[in-house]
Short mmCIF file of C-alpha atoms and ligand atoms in Angstrom, two decimals:
data_model
loop_
_atom_site.label_atom_id
_atom_site.label_comp_id
_atom_site.label_asym_id
_atom_site.label_seq_id
_atom_site.Cartn_x
_atom_site.Cartn_y
_atom_site.Cartn_z
CA MET J 1 -0.95 28.36 -13.60
CA SER J 2 -4.60 27.48 -12.81
CA ALA J 3 -7.18 27.40 -15.23
CA PRO J 4 -9.77 29.95 -14.87
CA SER J 5 -12.34 27.39 -13.83
CA LEU J 6 -10.02 26.03 -10.83
CA ASP J 7 -9.38 29.45 -8.84
CA PRO J 8 -12.72 29.70 -7.39
CA VAL J 9 -13.08 26.12 -6.57
CA LEU J 10 -9.68 26.26 -4.79
CA SER J 11 -11.09 29.46 -2.84
CA ARG J 12 -14.40 27.66 -2.14
CA ILE J 13 -12.32 24.78 -0.69
CA ASP J 14 -10.28 27.22 1.81
CA SER J 15 -13.58 28.80 2.96
CA ASP J 16 -15.46 25.71 3.57
CA ILE J 17 -12.38 23.50 5.15
CA SER J 18 -13.96 24.23 8.90
CA ALA J 19 -17.16 22.67 7.81
CA ALA J 20 -15.41 19.78 5.42
CA THR J 21 -13.46 18.77 8.65
CA GLU J 22 -16.50 18.59 10.78
CA ARG J 23 -18.12 16.16 8.31
CA LEU J 24 -15.05 13.97 8.68
CA LEU J 25 -15.33 14.26 12.33
CA GLU J 26 -18.78 12.57 11.89
CA LEU J 27 -17.83 9.79 9.68
CA LEU J 28 -14.61 9.23 11.90
CA ARG J 29 -17.25 8.48 14.98
CA ILE J 30 -18.54 5.56 13.49
CA PRO J 31 -16.40 2.77 14.92
CA SER J 32 -16.36 0.53 11.42
CA ILE J 33 -13.85 -1.81 12.33
CA SER J 34 -14.56 -4.45 9.86
CA THR J 35 -12.61 -7.20 11.24
CA ASP J 36 -14.69 -7.70 14.40
CA PRO J 37 -18.19 -8.95 13.89
CA ALA J 38 -19.38 -6.93 16.78
CA TYR J 39 -19.07 -3.81 14.69
CA LYS J 40 -20.88 -5.09 11.65
CA GLY J 41 -23.73 -2.61 12.30
CA ASP J 42 -21.34 0.49 12.61
CA CYS J 43 -19.86 -0.76 8.97
CA GLU J 44 -23.35 -0.51 7.64
CA THR J 45 -23.99 3.05 9.08
CA ALA J 46 -20.71 4.15 7.62
CA ALA J 47 -21.84 3.05 4.18
CA ASP J 48 -25.01 4.45 4.77
CA TRP J 49 -23.35 7.80 5.81
CA LEU J 50 -21.44 7.63 2.86
CA VAL J 51 -24.26 7.01 0.53
CA ALA J 52 -26.03 10.29 1.93
CA ASP J 53 -23.29 12.54 1.65
CA LEU J 54 -22.36 11.58 -1.79
CA ALA J 55 -26.04 12.12 -2.38
CA SER J 56 -25.93 15.75 -0.92
CA ILE J 57 -23.73 16.73 -3.86
CA GLY J 58 -25.76 14.99 -6.75
CA VAL J 59 -24.28 11.35 -6.94
CA ASN J 60 -26.46 8.84 -7.52
CA ALA J 61 -24.87 6.43 -5.07
CA SER J 62 -26.10 3.21 -3.10
CA LYS J 63 -25.20 0.50 -0.77
CA ARG J 64 -24.40 -2.82 -2.55
CA PRO J 65 -24.42 -6.06 -0.66
CA THR J 66 -21.44 -8.55 -0.40
CA PRO J 67 -21.37 -11.62 1.63
CA GLY J 68 -19.22 -9.08 4.00
CA HIS J 69 -19.52 -5.70 4.19
CA PRO J 70 -21.10 -3.61 1.80
CA MET J 71 -19.58 -1.54 -1.08
CA VAL J 72 -20.51 1.96 -1.76
CA VAL J 73 -20.92 2.61 -5.59
CA GLY J 74 -21.94 6.10 -7.06
CA HIS J 75 -21.86 7.90 -10.14
CA ALA J 76 -22.10 11.49 -11.35
CA GLY J 77 -20.85 13.85 -13.91
CA PRO J 78 -21.18 14.79 -17.30
CA LYS J 79 -21.32 11.96 -20.09
CA GLY J 80 -20.60 11.77 -23.78
CA GLU J 81 -17.83 11.71 -26.29
CA GLY J 82 -14.53 12.61 -25.25
CA VAL J 83 -15.40 13.06 -21.47
CA PRO J 84 -12.83 11.57 -19.07
CA HIS J 85 -14.25 8.94 -16.64
CA VAL J 86 -12.38 8.48 -13.61
CA LEU J 87 -13.16 6.18 -10.84
CA PHE J 88 -12.08 6.90 -7.44
CA TYR J 89 -11.32 4.16 -4.61
CA GLY J 90 -11.26 4.53 -0.84
CA HIS J 91 -12.39 2.39 2.02
CA TYR J 92 -14.33 3.40 4.80
CA ASP J 93 -13.36 0.60 7.36
CA VAL J 94 -10.82 0.76 9.94
CA GLN J 95 -8.44 -1.15 12.13
CA PRO J 96 -9.27 -2.58 15.48
CA VAL J 97 -8.07 0.26 18.20
CA ASP J 98 -6.63 -2.00 20.87
CA PRO J 99 -4.29 -1.62 22.78
CA LEU J 100 -7.10 0.76 24.01
CA ASN J 101 -4.97 1.93 27.23
CA LEU J 102 -2.39 3.62 24.95
CA TRP J 103 -4.43 5.87 22.99
CA ASP J 104 -4.64 9.70 24.98
CA LYS J 105 -8.45 10.15 23.84
CA PRO J 106 -10.95 7.59 22.77
CA PRO J 107 -10.60 6.54 19.35
CA PHE J 108 -13.73 7.36 18.03
CA ALA J 109 -14.26 10.59 19.89
CA PRO J 110 -12.07 12.11 17.27
CA GLU J 111 -11.09 15.82 17.90
CA LEU J 112 -8.47 18.72 16.56
CA GLN J 113 -5.15 18.89 18.50
CA GLU J 114 -2.62 21.57 18.29
CA THR J 115 0.78 19.95 18.16
CA PRO J 116 4.64 21.16 17.68
CA LYS J 117 4.11 20.76 14.04
CA GLY J 118 0.57 21.95 13.47
CA THR J 119 -2.97 20.96 14.03
CA VAL J 120 -3.95 17.45 13.63
CA ILE J 121 -7.08 15.47 12.90
CA ARG J 122 -6.72 12.67 15.89
CA GLY J 123 -8.69 9.39 15.79
CA ARG J 124 -8.99 5.91 14.44
CA GLY J 125 -9.33 6.23 10.63
CA SER J 126 -8.15 10.02 10.13
CA SER J 127 -5.70 8.87 8.16
CA ASP J 128 -6.39 5.46 6.97
CA ASP J 129 -8.44 5.68 5.09
CA LYS J 130 -11.59 8.33 6.06
CA GLY J 131 -9.70 11.35 5.55
CA GLN J 132 -7.97 10.50 2.69
CA LEU J 133 -11.12 9.19 1.17
CA MET J 134 -12.75 12.36 2.27
CA THR J 135 -10.22 14.51 0.45
CA PHE J 136 -11.63 13.61 -2.85
CA VAL J 137 -15.55 13.82 -1.85
CA GLU J 138 -14.87 17.32 -0.63
CA ALA J 139 -12.80 18.22 -3.65
CA CYS J 140 -16.04 17.47 -5.74
CA ARG J 141 -18.25 19.19 -3.42
CA ALA J 142 -16.52 22.16 -3.82
CA TRP J 143 -16.49 21.76 -7.65
CA LYS J 144 -20.21 21.03 -7.43
CA ALA J 145 -20.68 24.21 -5.44
CA ILE J 146 -18.97 26.63 -7.85
CA HIS J 147 -19.72 24.92 -11.23
CA GLY J 148 -22.91 23.15 -10.67
CA GLU J 149 -21.26 20.13 -12.09
CA LEU J 150 -18.36 17.97 -11.68
CA PRO J 151 -15.30 18.31 -14.17
CA CYS J 152 -15.62 14.93 -15.48
CA ARG J 153 -17.40 11.74 -15.27
CA ILE J 154 -16.64 9.97 -11.54
CA THR J 155 -17.22 6.75 -10.49
CA PHE J 156 -17.32 6.40 -7.03
CA PHE J 157 -16.10 3.10 -5.51
CA PHE J 158 -15.54 2.76 -1.66
CA GLU J 159 -14.89 -0.80 -0.05
CA GLY J 160 -15.52 -1.53 3.67
CA GLU J 161 -13.26 -5.01 4.35
CA GLU J 162 -9.90 -3.67 3.14
CA GLU J 163 -8.47 -3.60 6.50
CA SER J 164 -9.92 -7.30 6.75
CA GLY J 165 -8.23 -8.93 3.67
CA SER J 166 -10.97 -7.35 1.07
CA PRO J 167 -12.43 -11.00 0.81
CA SER J 168 -15.26 -9.69 -1.06
CA LEU J 169 -13.33 -7.32 -3.39
CA VAL J 170 -12.33 -9.38 -6.25
CA PRO J 171 -15.63 -11.28 -7.00
CA TYR J 172 -17.51 -8.05 -6.72
CA MET J 173 -14.90 -6.48 -9.30
CA LYS J 174 -15.40 -9.25 -11.71
CA GLU J 175 -19.32 -9.36 -11.18
CA ASN J 176 -19.58 -5.54 -11.61
CA ALA J 177 -17.06 -4.96 -14.15
CA ASP J 178 -19.09 -3.25 -16.66
CA GLU J 179 -20.28 -0.68 -14.11
CA LEU J 180 -16.78 -0.19 -12.79
CA LYS J 181 -14.86 0.39 -15.73
CA ALA J 182 -13.40 3.81 -16.48
CA ASP J 183 -10.55 5.49 -17.95
CA ILE J 184 -8.32 5.34 -14.99
CA ALA J 185 -8.53 4.58 -11.10
CA LEU J 186 -7.47 7.18 -8.58
CA ILE J 187 -6.72 5.47 -5.22
CA CYS J 188 -6.11 7.72 -1.95
CA ASP J 189 -4.39 5.65 0.39
CA THR J 190 -0.65 6.16 0.58
CA GLY J 191 1.42 8.96 1.93
CA LEU J 192 3.59 11.96 0.62
CA PHE J 193 7.23 11.70 0.66
CA GLY J 194 8.38 13.24 3.35
CA GLU J 195 6.70 16.13 4.84
CA GLU J 196 5.69 18.11 1.75
CA THR J 197 6.38 16.21 -1.35
CA PRO J 198 3.51 14.83 -3.49
CA ALA J 199 4.11 11.39 -4.73
CA ILE J 200 2.23 8.92 -7.30
CA VAL J 201 3.22 5.61 -6.50
CA THR J 202 4.04 4.29 -9.94
CA MET J 203 5.62 0.57 -8.73
CA LEU J 204 4.74 -1.80 -6.19
CA ARG J 205 6.57 -4.66 -5.14
CA GLY J 206 5.19 -8.03 -5.57
CA LEU J 207 5.82 -10.97 -3.05
CA LEU J 208 6.66 -14.53 -2.66
CA GLY J 209 7.08 -16.81 0.15
CA GLU J 210 9.07 -19.96 0.54
CA GLU J 211 8.90 -22.25 3.51
CA LEU J 212 11.71 -24.95 3.92
CA THR J 213 11.95 -27.92 5.77
CA VAL J 214 15.29 -29.57 5.10
CA LYS J 215 15.66 -33.02 6.51
CA ALA J 216 18.78 -35.35 7.10
CA ALA J 217 19.13 -38.39 9.77
CA SER J 218 15.82 -40.26 10.17
CA LYS J 219 15.85 -39.40 13.90
CA ASP J 220 17.57 -36.53 16.00
CA LEU J 221 21.22 -37.69 16.79
CA HIS J 222 23.62 -37.44 19.92
CA SER J 223 26.81 -35.20 18.79
CA GLY J 224 28.97 -37.31 20.69
CA MET J 225 28.06 -40.38 18.83
CA TYR J 226 27.35 -39.14 15.59
CA GLY J 227 28.98 -35.72 15.42
CA GLY J 228 31.04 -35.50 12.61
CA ILE J 229 30.32 -38.44 10.71
CA ALA J 230 26.28 -37.61 10.03
CA MET J 231 25.31 -34.59 8.02
CA ASN J 232 23.72 -31.99 10.17
CA PRO J 233 20.50 -30.28 8.32
CA ILE J 234 21.17 -26.99 9.98
CA ARG J 235 24.39 -26.87 8.47
CA ALA J 236 22.90 -27.90 5.18
CA LEU J 237 20.59 -25.01 5.44
CA SER J 238 22.89 -22.60 6.28
CA ASN J 239 24.81 -22.92 3.79
CA VAL J 240 22.28 -22.62 1.43
CA ILE J 241 20.98 -19.54 2.75
CA ALA J 242 24.64 -18.16 2.81
CA GLN J 243 24.81 -18.82 -1.12
CA LEU J 244 21.58 -16.82 -2.01
CA HIS J 245 23.45 -13.60 -2.25
CA ASP J 246 26.67 -13.05 -4.00
CA GLU J 247 29.51 -10.53 -2.59
CA THR J 248 27.78 -7.67 -4.57
CA GLY J 249 24.84 -8.19 -3.04
CA ARG J 250 22.99 -9.29 -6.14
CA ILE J 251 20.60 -12.52 -5.72
CA THR J 252 21.91 -15.87 -7.28
CA VAL J 253 18.70 -17.50 -8.36
CA PRO J 254 18.96 -18.72 -11.80
CA GLY J 255 16.87 -16.04 -13.69
CA PHE J 256 15.91 -14.42 -11.00
CA TYR J 257 16.14 -10.77 -12.75
CA ASP J 258 14.45 -11.75 -15.65
CA GLY J 259 11.92 -8.81 -16.07
CA VAL J 260 13.53 -6.73 -13.64
CA PRO J 261 13.36 -3.32 -15.86
CA GLU J 262 15.73 -0.58 -15.93
CA LEU J 263 15.02 2.71 -14.66
CA SER J 264 14.51 5.07 -17.21
CA ASP J 265 16.97 8.49 -16.81
CA GLU J 266 14.13 10.61 -16.19
CA LEU J 267 12.92 8.74 -13.16
CA LYS J 268 16.42 8.51 -11.97
CA ALA J 269 16.56 12.17 -11.86
CA GLN J 270 13.35 12.68 -10.16
CA TRP J 271 14.26 10.03 -7.28
CA ALA J 272 17.79 11.83 -6.98
CA GLY J 273 15.90 15.26 -6.34
CA LEU J 274 14.01 13.66 -3.47
CA GLY J 275 17.06 14.01 -1.29
CA PHE J 276 16.55 10.94 0.38
CA ASP J 277 18.76 10.35 3.05
CA ALA J 278 19.37 7.10 3.68
CA SER J 279 21.48 7.40 6.76
CA HIS J 280 18.69 9.17 8.57
CA PHE J 281 16.26 6.38 7.47
CA LEU J 282 18.82 3.90 8.53
CA GLY J 283 19.59 5.59 11.72
CA GLU J 284 16.56 5.54 12.75
CA VAL J 285 16.66 1.86 13.36
CA GLY J 286 20.31 1.75 14.43
CA LEU J 287 22.01 1.00 11.15
CA SER J 288 24.25 2.79 9.09
CA VAL J 289 25.22 1.06 5.73
CA PRO J 290 22.54 0.11 2.92
CA ALA J 291 22.98 -3.94 2.43
CA GLY J 292 21.46 -3.99 -0.76
CA GLU J 293 23.46 -4.76 -4.42
CA ASP J 294 26.26 -2.35 -4.51
CA SER J 295 25.57 -1.12 -7.68
CA VAL J 296 22.02 0.65 -6.57
CA THR J 297 21.20 3.60 -4.95
CA PRO J 298 19.35 3.57 -1.62
CA LEU J 299 15.92 4.10 -2.92
CA GLU J 300 16.21 1.66 -5.76
CA MET J 301 16.76 -0.82 -3.03
CA ILE J 302 13.16 -0.04 -1.40
CA TRP J 303 11.66 0.65 -4.52
CA SER J 304 12.58 -0.83 -7.77
CA ARG J 305 14.86 -3.74 -6.90
CA PRO J 306 13.87 -7.31 -5.89
CA THR J 307 15.08 -8.92 -2.90
CA CYS J 308 15.59 -12.13 -0.75
CA GLU J 309 15.29 -12.19 2.93
CA VAL J 310 15.31 -14.86 5.59
CA ASN J 311 12.25 -14.20 7.78
CA GLY J 312 12.60 -16.96 10.13
CA ILE J 313 15.11 -19.74 10.86
CA TRP J 314 14.79 -22.49 13.27
CA GLY J 315 15.94 -25.96 14.24
CA GLY J 316 17.56 -28.25 16.67
CA TYR J 317 17.54 -27.17 20.81
CA THR J 318 16.81 -23.72 21.29
CA GLY J 319 15.55 -23.77 25.04
CA GLU J 320 17.23 -23.28 28.34
CA GLY J 321 20.76 -24.78 29.17
CA PHE J 322 22.21 -26.79 26.24
CA LYS J 323 21.55 -30.09 24.54
CA THR J 324 24.14 -31.66 22.47
CA VAL J 325 21.68 -32.64 19.47
CA LEU J 326 22.10 -32.96 15.70
CA PRO J 327 18.78 -32.30 14.68
CA ALA J 328 16.78 -34.34 12.17
CA GLU J 329 15.37 -31.37 10.58
CA ALA J 330 16.08 -27.48 10.32
CA HIS J 331 13.54 -25.12 8.77
CA ALA J 332 13.39 -21.54 7.41
CA LYS J 333 10.92 -18.99 5.85
CA ILE J 334 12.41 -17.00 2.99
CA SER J 335 10.44 -14.17 0.92
CA PHE J 336 11.19 -12.43 -2.20
CA ARG J 337 10.04 -9.21 -2.86
CA LEU J 338 9.31 -8.39 -6.82
CA VAL J 339 9.46 -5.91 -9.09
CA GLY J 340 8.46 -5.30 -12.88
CA GLN J 341 7.74 -8.30 -14.77
CA GLN J 342 9.45 -11.13 -12.71
CA ASP J 343 7.11 -14.05 -12.65
CA PRO J 344 6.71 -15.18 -9.16
CA LEU J 345 6.04 -19.11 -10.18
CA ALA J 346 9.20 -18.86 -12.51
CA ILE J 347 11.21 -17.80 -9.61
CA ARG J 348 9.44 -20.07 -7.10
CA GLU J 349 10.34 -23.39 -9.66
CA SER J 350 13.69 -21.97 -10.13
CA PHE J 351 14.66 -20.99 -6.55
CA ARG J 352 13.38 -25.07 -5.63
CA ALA J 353 15.66 -26.34 -7.92
CA TYR J 354 18.48 -24.37 -6.95
CA VAL J 355 18.10 -25.12 -3.54
CA ARG J 356 18.08 -28.47 -4.05
CA SER J 357 21.42 -28.55 -6.17
CA LEU J 358 23.38 -27.17 -3.12
CA LEU J 359 22.13 -29.50 -0.83
CA PRO J 360 24.98 -32.50 0.13
CA ALA J 361 24.04 -35.99 0.18
CA ASP J 362 21.51 -37.71 2.24
CA VAL J 363 19.77 -34.20 2.78
CA GLU J 364 16.14 -33.71 1.45
CA VAL J 365 14.20 -30.62 1.27
CA GLU J 366 10.10 -30.04 1.25
CA PHE J 367 8.78 -26.66 0.45
CA LYS J 368 5.63 -25.04 1.16
CA GLY J 369 4.57 -21.94 -1.12
CA HIS J 370 3.23 -18.96 0.80
CA GLY J 371 1.62 -16.80 -1.82
CA ALA J 372 3.02 -15.46 -4.92
CA SER J 373 2.20 -11.96 -6.30
CA GLN J 374 3.68 -10.07 -9.27
CA ALA J 375 4.67 -6.48 -8.90
CA GLY J 376 2.24 -3.62 -9.78
CA GLN J 377 3.78 -1.60 -12.34
CA MET J 378 1.51 1.72 -13.93
CA GLU J 379 1.66 2.83 -17.30
CA THR J 380 3.26 6.08 -16.45
CA SER J 381 3.15 6.60 -20.45
CA ASP J 382 -0.63 7.41 -20.21
CA PRO J 383 -0.70 11.19 -20.56
CA ALA J 384 -2.89 11.16 -17.05
CA PHE J 385 0.38 10.67 -15.02
CA GLU J 386 2.11 13.67 -15.81
CA LYS J 387 -0.84 15.88 -15.92
CA ALA J 388 -1.64 14.98 -12.07
CA ARG J 389 2.12 15.18 -11.58
CA ALA J 390 2.06 18.80 -12.75
CA ALA J 391 -1.40 19.56 -10.90
CA LEU J 392 0.31 18.29 -7.62
CA SER J 393 3.28 20.05 -8.15
CA ASP J 394 1.33 23.52 -8.52
CA GLU J 395 -0.15 22.83 -5.02
CA TRP J 396 2.74 21.82 -2.97
CA PRO J 397 5.90 23.43 -2.28
CA GLN J 398 7.97 20.37 -3.47
CA PRO J 399 7.66 19.05 -7.09
CA ALA J 400 5.81 16.00 -7.36
CA ALA J 401 7.57 12.57 -8.14
CA PHE J 402 6.81 9.31 -9.26
CA VAL J 403 7.72 6.79 -6.66
CA GLY J 404 8.06 3.15 -5.38
CA CYS J 405 6.28 1.39 -2.85
CA GLY J 406 8.14 -1.33 -1.27
CA GLY J 407 5.07 -3.25 0.00
CA SER J 408 2.22 -4.34 -1.62
CA ILE J 409 -1.25 -2.75 -2.30
CA PRO J 410 -3.19 -5.10 -4.08
CA ILE J 411 -6.08 -3.10 -5.23
CA ALA J 412 -3.83 -1.65 -7.77
CA GLY J 413 -3.09 -4.80 -9.22
CA HIS J 414 -6.87 -5.78 -9.23
CA PHE J 415 -7.95 -2.58 -11.35
CA GLN J 416 -5.38 -3.61 -13.90
CA LYS J 417 -6.08 -7.24 -14.13
CA ILE J 418 -9.90 -7.53 -13.73
CA LEU J 419 -10.91 -3.94 -15.35
CA ASP J 420 -7.78 -3.07 -17.41
CA MET J 421 -7.48 0.17 -16.17
CA ASN J 422 -4.50 1.81 -14.92
CA ALA J 423 -4.39 3.06 -10.79
CA MET J 424 -2.90 6.46 -9.96
CA LEU J 425 -1.98 6.15 -6.27
CA ILE J 426 -1.93 9.63 -4.76
CA GLY J 427 -2.42 10.53 -0.91
CA PHE J 428 -1.23 12.60 1.71
CA GLY J 429 -0.45 10.83 4.63
CA LYS J 430 2.41 11.12 6.67
CA ASP J 431 5.12 8.71 7.93
CA ASP J 432 4.34 9.51 11.56
CA ASP J 433 0.52 9.22 11.10
CA GLN J 434 0.48 6.17 13.41
CA LEU J 435 -1.44 4.17 10.64
CA HIS J 436 -3.02 0.93 12.69
CA SER J 437 -1.59 2.05 15.76
CA PRO J 438 -3.09 4.01 18.97
CA ASN J 439 -3.12 7.75 18.28
CA GLU J 440 -3.80 7.94 14.57
CA LYS J 441 -3.73 11.08 13.35
CA TYR J 442 -3.92 13.12 9.99
CA ASP J 443 -2.41 16.60 9.95
CA LEU J 444 -5.10 19.21 9.00
CA ASN J 445 -2.64 20.53 6.54
CA SER J 446 -2.81 16.99 4.70
CA PHE J 447 -6.68 17.33 4.75
CA HIS J 448 -6.95 20.57 3.34
CA LYS J 449 -3.90 20.62 0.81
CA GLY J 450 -5.27 17.21 -0.32
CA ILE J 451 -8.81 18.28 -0.99
CA ARG J 452 -7.14 21.18 -3.10
CA SER J 453 -4.80 18.98 -4.62
CA TRP J 454 -7.50 16.52 -5.96
CA ALA J 455 -9.63 19.58 -7.13
CA ARG J 456 -6.32 20.39 -9.09
CA VAL J 457 -5.90 17.02 -10.42
CA LEU J 458 -9.62 16.63 -11.48
CA ASP J 459 -9.33 19.96 -13.35
CA ALA J 460 -6.20 18.66 -15.07
CA LEU J 461 -7.46 15.24 -15.99
CA SER J 462 -10.60 16.96 -17.43
CA ARG J 463 -8.80 18.95 -19.90
ZN1 ZN B 501 -5.76 2.01 4.18
#
């Protein structure tokens, strides 16, 4: 059911879609590659383009200098008691384009292409993140055109360094916290679930990295002379690694599961309704059997359960031929994906103590930490989440779901920690958009229905 104020906006979006697409193509022609200093001027140009485009819909926007590429910040919409205030975040920078020879068309000469799965907008940044960013701007444009004013107070916040590690973001947010603070942050940099199920990401896994150097003898030894009597550090390390999971797939580090939340029945039902096909998911990479904890579903394994993975292991002689060496050292890189309230630093301490306890005599270990970020958990009890979920369900053929994200999206955590704001991650990308790769595309359907989705979400949040 749509409110009377919404229907004319949706019609306006439909009739304006080719003009909206033209505007996006214009933005896509600007090669705003943030990591390469050669494109610094283009990043400025993209920021200027956005300032001008926001101004064209009545947003008081400006470019804000940082030590790197500028932020674009703008304000619009009604103010006053009881008027909801949202902040919208997107990024205007893009990934480098190499290898250029794998692109069918020049990456910054975007165009519409017909494919067996429908029309796509092809070009660097079409999905990540210019096309997604513009879905929100276009929804605002249509609302303004029909009603002369936005449905709620909106702060626009665009960054130009997301693809190069966002070095200026946290300092900028801290320095400008008063200006950026709103009731909730909306972030459009994620995807649909499958082809047409809208998704709101409400949990993001954190990450802890540890590098181990296990040492035994004072030098490399000959296995003919020392084999059998000397402890081999590769054997000691392998023994540790073999004990990090038990036979049910649970991680054995003491206290590891402290702070891992139980899923609500409501969320379990939503996830069951997604019809996730684990055998297809695994089959695409040549696997067949989920390897996580016995007691949880495959979706829980990638969204809501923590992991321990060995990312690298080396030591001894690995060159051509053979060398009968007992090496003095063995190495491994081990990472943990974290969920809920798991405390990365407590886990680091516990992991190190546990590893030491598993090592035999004469073996020592040195650790090097590689980053420790807590998981993100959105407060879905905020009514905005159910309002947005209902609004998205009205637009798409499948009902929307709260989903997890196995990877890390730091921006959501920054909004929570620095600005004390909940963040809603809603996006319309698809798994085959080729983000960061040659021939990136954004489905025209994602763009069109994405714009309509934001119009619905803004309408819902403003009521
Ligand atoms: Zn992105």
